[in-house]
Amino acid sequence: NPPFGLHSVDTAGRLYVTRTLGTDQQGVLTRFDFERGAPDPQALIESPGFSFTGQLLDEGGGPALGVRLITDVETTVWFHPALQAFQQQVDARMPDHINRIDCRRCGEPDMTALVRSFSDRDPGQLWVYQAQPPQGEERWRAVGRARNDVKPAEMATMDFHRIQARDGRDLPVWITRPAKANQ
């Protein structure tokens, strides 16, 4: 196995690599240190129990703003403090959902964001957020629902579990339960 995998480069020219750490082979994302010729020892993002699967988020012209990480759920880890705070605000506004933020002028006082809020049962809803809306308009505007014909209460739920295989390895599995089984 190579000591690390190439992942991406941000618009500031920083190289990001993936590697595994520890006895549990935890997947991590870190920057590459060109002076040392090796990955930074400090992980930026950890994905315990999973290979690292994620997308670097940047707006162009600067360092990465965060990473959209896929483990048993999608999550966004923001490096930028204002975006981290905005994610917390969105998650409080739309609990029990994955809230994916795509923005322009990210973290700036005049930021505009598209927020897709969804779950395993709900295809979700789209919102536009403007930090400085035009006069007379709200900061949050509903764009619409994704797939109006889907009724979330009738959808199955998905639960993530781990089981041990005969060879002792840990296997991730999803268990899908029909909506009637949840009652």
PDB file of C-alpha atoms in Angstrom:
ATOM      1  CA  ASN A   1       0.000   0.000   0.000  1.00  0.00           C
ATOM      2  CA  PRO A   2       1.275   3.492  -0.787  1.00  0.00           C
ATOM      3  CA  PRO A   3       1.699   5.719   2.294  1.00  0.00           C
ATOM      4  CA  PHE A   4      -1.008   8.130   1.090  1.00  0.00           C
ATOM      5  CA  GLY A   5      -3.444   8.818  -1.739  1.00  0.00           C
ATOM      6  CA  LEU A   6      -3.745  12.045  -3.713  1.00  0.00           C
ATOM      7  CA  HIS A   7      -7.089  13.726  -3.108  1.00  0.00           C
ATOM      8  CA  SER A   8      -7.280  17.293  -4.459  1.00  0.00           C
ATOM      9  CA  VAL A   9      -5.710  20.716  -4.719  1.00  0.00           C
ATOM     10  CA  ASP A  10      -7.459  23.877  -3.537  1.00  0.00           C
ATOM     11  CA  THR A  11      -7.330  27.141  -5.475  1.00  0.00           C
ATOM     12  CA  ALA A  12      -4.546  28.380  -3.162  1.00  0.00           C
ATOM     13  CA  GLY A  13      -2.374  25.490  -4.444  1.00  0.00           C
ATOM     14  CA  ARG A  14      -2.462  23.349  -1.300  1.00  0.00           C
ATOM     15  CA  LEU A  15      -2.338  19.601  -1.911  1.00  0.00           C
ATOM     16  CA  TYR A  16      -4.659  17.393   0.153  1.00  0.00           C
ATOM     17  CA  VAL A  17      -3.974  13.685   0.613  1.00  0.00           C
ATOM     18  CA  THR A  18      -5.724  10.753   2.261  1.00  0.00           C
ATOM     19  CA  ARG A  19      -4.121   8.119   4.448  1.00  0.00           C
ATOM     20  CA  THR A  20      -4.932   5.692   7.231  1.00  0.00           C
ATOM     21  CA  LEU A  21      -3.948   6.089  10.864  1.00  0.00           C
ATOM     22  CA  GLY A  22      -3.874   3.832  13.890  1.00  0.00           C
ATOM     23  CA  THR A  23      -4.582   0.195  14.473  1.00  0.00           C
ATOM     24  CA  ASP A  24      -8.214   0.625  13.390  1.00  0.00           C
ATOM     25  CA  GLN A  25      -7.037   1.971  10.000  1.00  0.00           C
ATOM     26  CA  GLN A  26      -9.016   5.196  10.348  1.00  0.00           C
ATOM     27  CA  GLY A  27      -9.317   7.170   7.105  1.00  0.00           C
ATOM     28  CA  VAL A  28      -8.096  10.777   7.319  1.00  0.00           C
ATOM     29  CA  LEU A  29      -7.615  13.811   5.106  1.00  0.00           C
ATOM     30  CA  THR A  30      -4.539  15.965   5.640  1.00  0.00           C
ATOM     31  CA  ARG A  31      -2.474  18.501   3.743  1.00  0.00           C
ATOM     32  CA  PHE A  32       0.784  17.542   2.085  1.00  0.00           C
ATOM     33  CA  ASP A  33       3.869  19.275   3.501  1.00  0.00           C
ATOM     34  CA  PHE A  34       6.163  19.941   0.528  1.00  0.00           C
ATOM     35  CA  GLU A  35       9.090  20.942   2.770  1.00  0.00           C
ATOM     36  CA  ARG A  36       9.029  17.563   4.533  1.00  0.00           C
ATOM     37  CA  GLY A  37       7.965  15.681   1.405  1.00  0.00           C
ATOM     38  CA  ALA A  38       5.247  13.917   3.412  1.00  0.00           C
ATOM     39  CA  PRO A  39       1.663  14.343   4.638  1.00  0.00           C
ATOM     40  CA  ASP A  40       1.163  16.578   7.672  1.00  0.00           C
ATOM     41  CA  PRO A  41       0.997  14.402  10.781  1.00  0.00           C
ATOM     42  CA  GLN A  42      -2.145  16.260  11.974  1.00  0.00           C
ATOM     43  CA  ALA A  43      -5.390  15.076  10.366  1.00  0.00           C
ATOM     44  CA  LEU A  44      -7.789  17.774   9.135  1.00  0.00           C
ATOM     45  CA  ILE A  45     -10.743  15.397   8.850  1.00  0.00           C
ATOM     46  CA  GLU A  46     -11.151  11.935  10.363  1.00  0.00           C
ATOM     47  CA  SER A  47     -13.645   9.297   9.271  1.00  0.00           C
ATOM     48  CA  PRO A  48     -13.463   6.543  11.911  1.00  0.00           C
ATOM     49  CA  GLY A  49     -14.465   3.150  10.537  1.00  0.00           C
ATOM     50  CA  PHE A  50     -14.620   4.402   6.942  1.00  0.00           C
ATOM     51  CA  SER A  51     -12.272   5.015   4.072  1.00  0.00           C
ATOM     52  CA  PHE A  52     -12.075   8.749   3.503  1.00  0.00           C
ATOM     53  CA  THR A  53     -14.694   9.824   0.972  1.00  0.00           C
ATOM     54  CA  GLY A  54     -15.200  13.533   0.614  1.00  0.00           C
ATOM     55  CA  GLN A  55     -15.129  16.577  -1.585  1.00  0.00           C
ATOM     56  CA  LEU A  56     -13.073  19.695  -0.935  1.00  0.00           C
ATOM     57  CA  LEU A  57     -15.182  22.857  -0.906  1.00  0.00           C
ATOM     58  CA  ASP A  58     -13.637  26.071  -2.142  1.00  0.00           C
ATOM     59  CA  GLU A  59     -14.912  29.102  -3.923  1.00  0.00           C
ATOM     60  CA  GLY A  60     -11.869  29.979  -5.940  1.00  0.00           C
ATOM     61  CA  GLY A  61      -8.965  32.255  -5.216  1.00  0.00           C
ATOM     62  CA  GLY A  62      -8.260  31.080  -1.689  1.00  0.00           C
ATOM     63  CA  PRO A  63      -7.838  28.196   0.681  1.00  0.00           C
ATOM     64  CA  ALA A  64     -10.409  25.427   1.058  1.00  0.00           C
ATOM     65  CA  LEU A  65     -13.489  26.422   3.040  1.00  0.00           C
ATOM     66  CA  GLY A  66     -14.355  22.907   4.183  1.00  0.00           C
ATOM     67  CA  VAL A  67     -15.022  19.318   3.193  1.00  0.00           C
ATOM     68  CA  ARG A  68     -18.257  17.504   2.373  1.00  0.00           C
ATOM     69  CA  LEU A  69     -17.694  14.103   4.009  1.00  0.00           C
ATOM     70  CA  ILE A  70     -19.539  10.844   3.343  1.00  0.00           C
ATOM     71  CA  THR A  71     -19.599   8.194   6.065  1.00  0.00           C
ATOM     72  CA  ASP A  72     -22.877   6.651   7.211  1.00  0.00           C
ATOM     73  CA  VAL A  73     -24.365  10.106   6.489  1.00  0.00           C
ATOM     74  CA  GLU A  74     -23.301  13.154   4.549  1.00  0.00           C
ATOM     75  CA  THR A  75     -21.849  15.892   6.692  1.00  0.00           C
ATOM     76  CA  THR A  76     -19.973  19.111   6.000  1.00  0.00           C
ATOM     77  CA  VAL A  77     -16.953  20.074   8.049  1.00  0.00           C
ATOM     78  CA  TRP A  78     -16.224  23.780   7.615  1.00  0.00           C
ATOM     79  CA  PHE A  79     -12.743  25.210   8.212  1.00  0.00           C
ATOM     80  CA  HIS A  80     -14.108  28.766   7.965  1.00  0.00           C
ATOM     81  CA  PRO A  81     -15.610  29.896  11.340  1.00  0.00           C
ATOM     82  CA  ALA A  82     -18.452  31.929   9.787  1.00  0.00           C
ATOM     83  CA  LEU A  83     -19.527  28.956   7.658  1.00  0.00           C
ATOM     84  CA  GLN A  84     -19.273  26.631  10.650  1.00  0.00           C
ATOM     85  CA  ALA A  85     -21.608  28.991  12.544  1.00  0.00           C
ATOM     86  CA  PHE A  86     -23.965  29.221   9.558  1.00  0.00           C
ATOM     87  CA  GLN A  87     -24.111  25.403   9.312  1.00  0.00           C
ATOM     88  CA  GLN A  88     -25.093  25.258  12.998  1.00  0.00           C
ATOM     89  CA  GLN A  89     -27.810  27.862  12.361  1.00  0.00           C
ATOM     90  CA  VAL A  90     -29.153  25.886   9.391  1.00  0.00           C
ATOM     91  CA  ASP A  91     -29.055  22.585  11.324  1.00  0.00           C
ATOM     92  CA  ALA A  92     -31.013  24.182  14.203  1.00  0.00           C
ATOM     93  CA  ARG A  93     -33.564  25.578  11.733  1.00  0.00           C
ATOM     94  CA  MET A  94     -33.978  22.223   9.949  1.00  0.00           C
ATOM     95  CA  PRO A  95     -33.287  19.477  12.525  1.00  0.00           C
ATOM     96  CA  ASP A  96     -33.123  15.757  11.734  1.00  0.00           C
ATOM     97  CA  HIS A  97     -32.098  16.497   8.155  1.00  0.00           C
ATOM     98  CA  ILE A  98     -28.873  16.636   6.200  1.00  0.00           C
ATOM     99  CA  ASN A  99     -28.452  20.284   5.292  1.00  0.00           C
ATOM    100  CA  ARG A 100     -26.165  20.766   2.304  1.00  0.00           C
ATOM    101  CA  ILE A 101     -24.976  24.336   1.803  1.00  0.00           C
ATOM    102  CA  ASP A 102     -23.633  25.658  -1.496  1.00  0.00           C
ATOM    103  CA  CYS A 103     -22.739  29.325  -1.387  1.00  0.00           C
ATOM    104  CA  ARG A 104     -21.343  32.330  -3.205  1.00  0.00           C
ATOM    105  CA  ARG A 105     -19.209  34.861  -1.349  1.00  0.00           C
ATOM    106  CA  CYS A 106     -19.110  32.174   1.320  1.00  0.00           C
ATOM    107  CA  GLY A 107     -18.698  33.494   4.853  1.00  0.00           C
ATOM    108  CA  GLU A 108     -18.807  37.131   3.707  1.00  0.00           C
ATOM    109  CA  PRO A 109     -21.361  39.659   5.012  1.00  0.00           C
ATOM    110  CA  ASP A 110     -23.202  39.519   1.658  1.00  0.00           C
ATOM    111  CA  MET A 111     -23.167  35.710   1.284  1.00  0.00           C
ATOM    112  CA  THR A 112     -25.892  33.970  -0.704  1.00  0.00           C
ATOM    113  CA  ALA A 113     -26.479  30.256  -0.147  1.00  0.00           C
ATOM    114  CA  LEU A 114     -28.569  27.478  -1.621  1.00  0.00           C
ATOM    115  CA  VAL A 115     -29.551  25.012   1.110  1.00  0.00           C
ATOM    116  CA  ARG A 116     -30.884  21.548   0.306  1.00  0.00           C
ATOM    117  CA  SER A 117     -32.399  19.928   3.394  1.00  0.00           C
ATOM    118  CA  PHE A 118     -33.162  16.189   3.103  1.00  0.00           C
ATOM    119  CA  SER A 119     -33.207  12.880   4.990  1.00  0.00           C
ATOM    120  CA  ASP A 120     -33.453   9.152   4.322  1.00  0.00           C
ATOM    121  CA  ARG A 121     -37.251   9.494   4.257  1.00  0.00           C
ATOM    122  CA  ASP A 122     -37.644  13.013   2.854  1.00  0.00           C
ATOM    123  CA  PRO A 123     -36.285  14.012  -0.586  1.00  0.00           C
ATOM    124  CA  GLY A 124     -36.166  17.472   0.891  1.00  0.00           C
ATOM    125  CA  GLN A 125     -36.693  21.097   0.263  1.00  0.00           C
ATOM    126  CA  LEU A 126     -34.574  23.821  -1.318  1.00  0.00           C
ATOM    127  CA  TRP A 127     -34.039  27.239   0.246  1.00  0.00           C
ATOM    128  CA  VAL A 128     -32.152  30.363  -0.780  1.00  0.00           C
ATOM    129  CA  TYR A 129     -30.532  32.341   2.026  1.00  0.00           C
ATOM    130  CA  GLN A 130     -29.288  35.896   1.541  1.00  0.00           C
ATOM    131  CA  ALA A 131     -27.317  37.462   4.373  1.00  0.00           C
ATOM    132  CA  GLN A 132     -28.229  40.911   3.004  1.00  0.00           C
ATOM    133  CA  PRO A 133     -31.549  40.495   1.179  1.00  0.00           C
ATOM    134  CA  PRO A 134     -32.927  43.237  -1.057  1.00  0.00           C
ATOM    135  CA  GLN A 135     -35.187  45.738   0.696  1.00  0.00           C
ATOM    136  CA  GLY A 136     -38.494  44.159   1.698  1.00  0.00           C
ATOM    137  CA  GLU A 137     -37.406  40.540   1.148  1.00  0.00           C
ATOM    138  CA  GLU A 138     -36.792  37.828   3.729  1.00  0.00           C
ATOM    139  CA  ARG A 139     -33.360  36.292   4.328  1.00  0.00           C
ATOM    140  CA  TRP A 140     -34.827  32.785   3.817  1.00  0.00           C
ATOM    141  CA  ARG A 141     -36.918  32.044   0.726  1.00  0.00           C
ATOM    142  CA  ALA A 142     -38.360  28.625  -0.052  1.00  0.00           C
ATOM    143  CA  VAL A 143     -37.610  27.462  -3.594  1.00  0.00           C
ATOM    144  CA  GLY A 144     -39.704  24.307  -3.376  1.00  0.00           C
ATOM    145  CA  ARG A 145     -39.847  20.676  -2.421  1.00  0.00           C
ATOM    146  CA  ALA A 146     -37.936  17.956  -4.188  1.00  0.00           C
ATOM    147  CA  ARG A 147     -40.300  15.292  -5.496  1.00  0.00           C
ATOM    148  CA  ASN A 148     -43.671  16.503  -4.208  1.00  0.00           C
ATOM    149  CA  ASP A 149     -45.193  13.072  -4.878  1.00  0.00           C
ATOM    150  CA  VAL A 150     -43.083  11.434  -2.126  1.00  0.00           C
ATOM    151  CA  LYS A 151     -44.777  11.326   1.287  1.00  0.00           C
ATOM    152  CA  PRO A 152     -42.011  11.155   3.937  1.00  0.00           C
ATOM    153  CA  ALA A 153     -44.258   9.467   6.531  1.00  0.00           C
ATOM    154  CA  GLU A 154     -44.780   6.561   4.119  1.00  0.00           C
ATOM    155  CA  MET A 155     -41.088   6.077   3.306  1.00  0.00           C
ATOM    156  CA  ALA A 156     -38.884   3.395   4.797  1.00  0.00           C
ATOM    157  CA  THR A 157     -36.167   4.289   7.283  1.00  0.00           C
ATOM    158  CA  MET A 158     -32.567   3.269   6.945  1.00  0.00           C
ATOM    159  CA  ASP A 159     -30.477   2.346   9.984  1.00  0.00           C
ATOM    160  CA  PHE A 160     -26.726   1.939   9.861  1.00  0.00           C
ATOM    161  CA  HIS A 161     -25.152  -1.006  11.706  1.00  0.00           C
ATOM    162  CA  ARG A 162     -21.876  -2.871  11.757  1.00  0.00           C
ATOM    163  CA  ILE A 163     -21.618  -6.637  11.849  1.00  0.00           C
ATOM    164  CA  GLN A 164     -18.630  -8.889  12.166  1.00  0.00           C
ATOM    165  CA  ALA A 165     -17.842 -11.186   9.255  1.00  0.00           C
ATOM    166  CA  ARG A 166     -16.548 -14.742   9.722  1.00  0.00           C
ATOM    167  CA  ASP A 167     -12.997 -13.536   9.141  1.00  0.00           C
ATOM    168  CA  GLY A 168     -13.378 -11.014  11.997  1.00  0.00           C
ATOM    169  CA  ARG A 169     -13.592  -7.950   9.799  1.00  0.00           C
ATOM    170  CA  ASP A 170     -16.074  -5.215  10.556  1.00  0.00           C
ATOM    171  CA  LEU A 171     -18.722  -4.813   7.831  1.00  0.00           C
ATOM    172  CA  PRO A 172     -20.951  -1.754   7.488  1.00  0.00           C
ATOM    173  CA  VAL A 173     -24.563  -2.608   6.597  1.00  0.00           C
ATOM    174  CA  TRP A 174     -27.742  -0.633   6.065  1.00  0.00           C
ATOM    175  CA  ILE A 175     -31.013  -2.058   7.298  1.00  0.00           C
ATOM    176  CA  THR A 176     -34.118  -0.715   5.581  1.00  0.00           C
ATOM    177  CA  ARG A 177     -37.373  -0.916   7.498  1.00  0.00           C
ATOM    178  CA  PRO A 178     -40.751  -0.252   5.884  1.00  0.00           C
ATOM    179  CA  ALA A 179     -42.673   2.682   7.375  1.00  0.00           C
ATOM    180  CA  LYS A 180     -45.274   0.323   8.905  1.00  0.00           C
ATOM    181  CA  ALA A 181     -42.508  -1.483  10.848  1.00  0.00           C
ATOM    182  CA  ASN A 182     -41.607   1.808  12.561  1.00  0.00           C
ATOM    183  CA  GLN A 183     -45.051   2.189  14.131  1.00  0.00           C
TER     184      GLN A 183
END
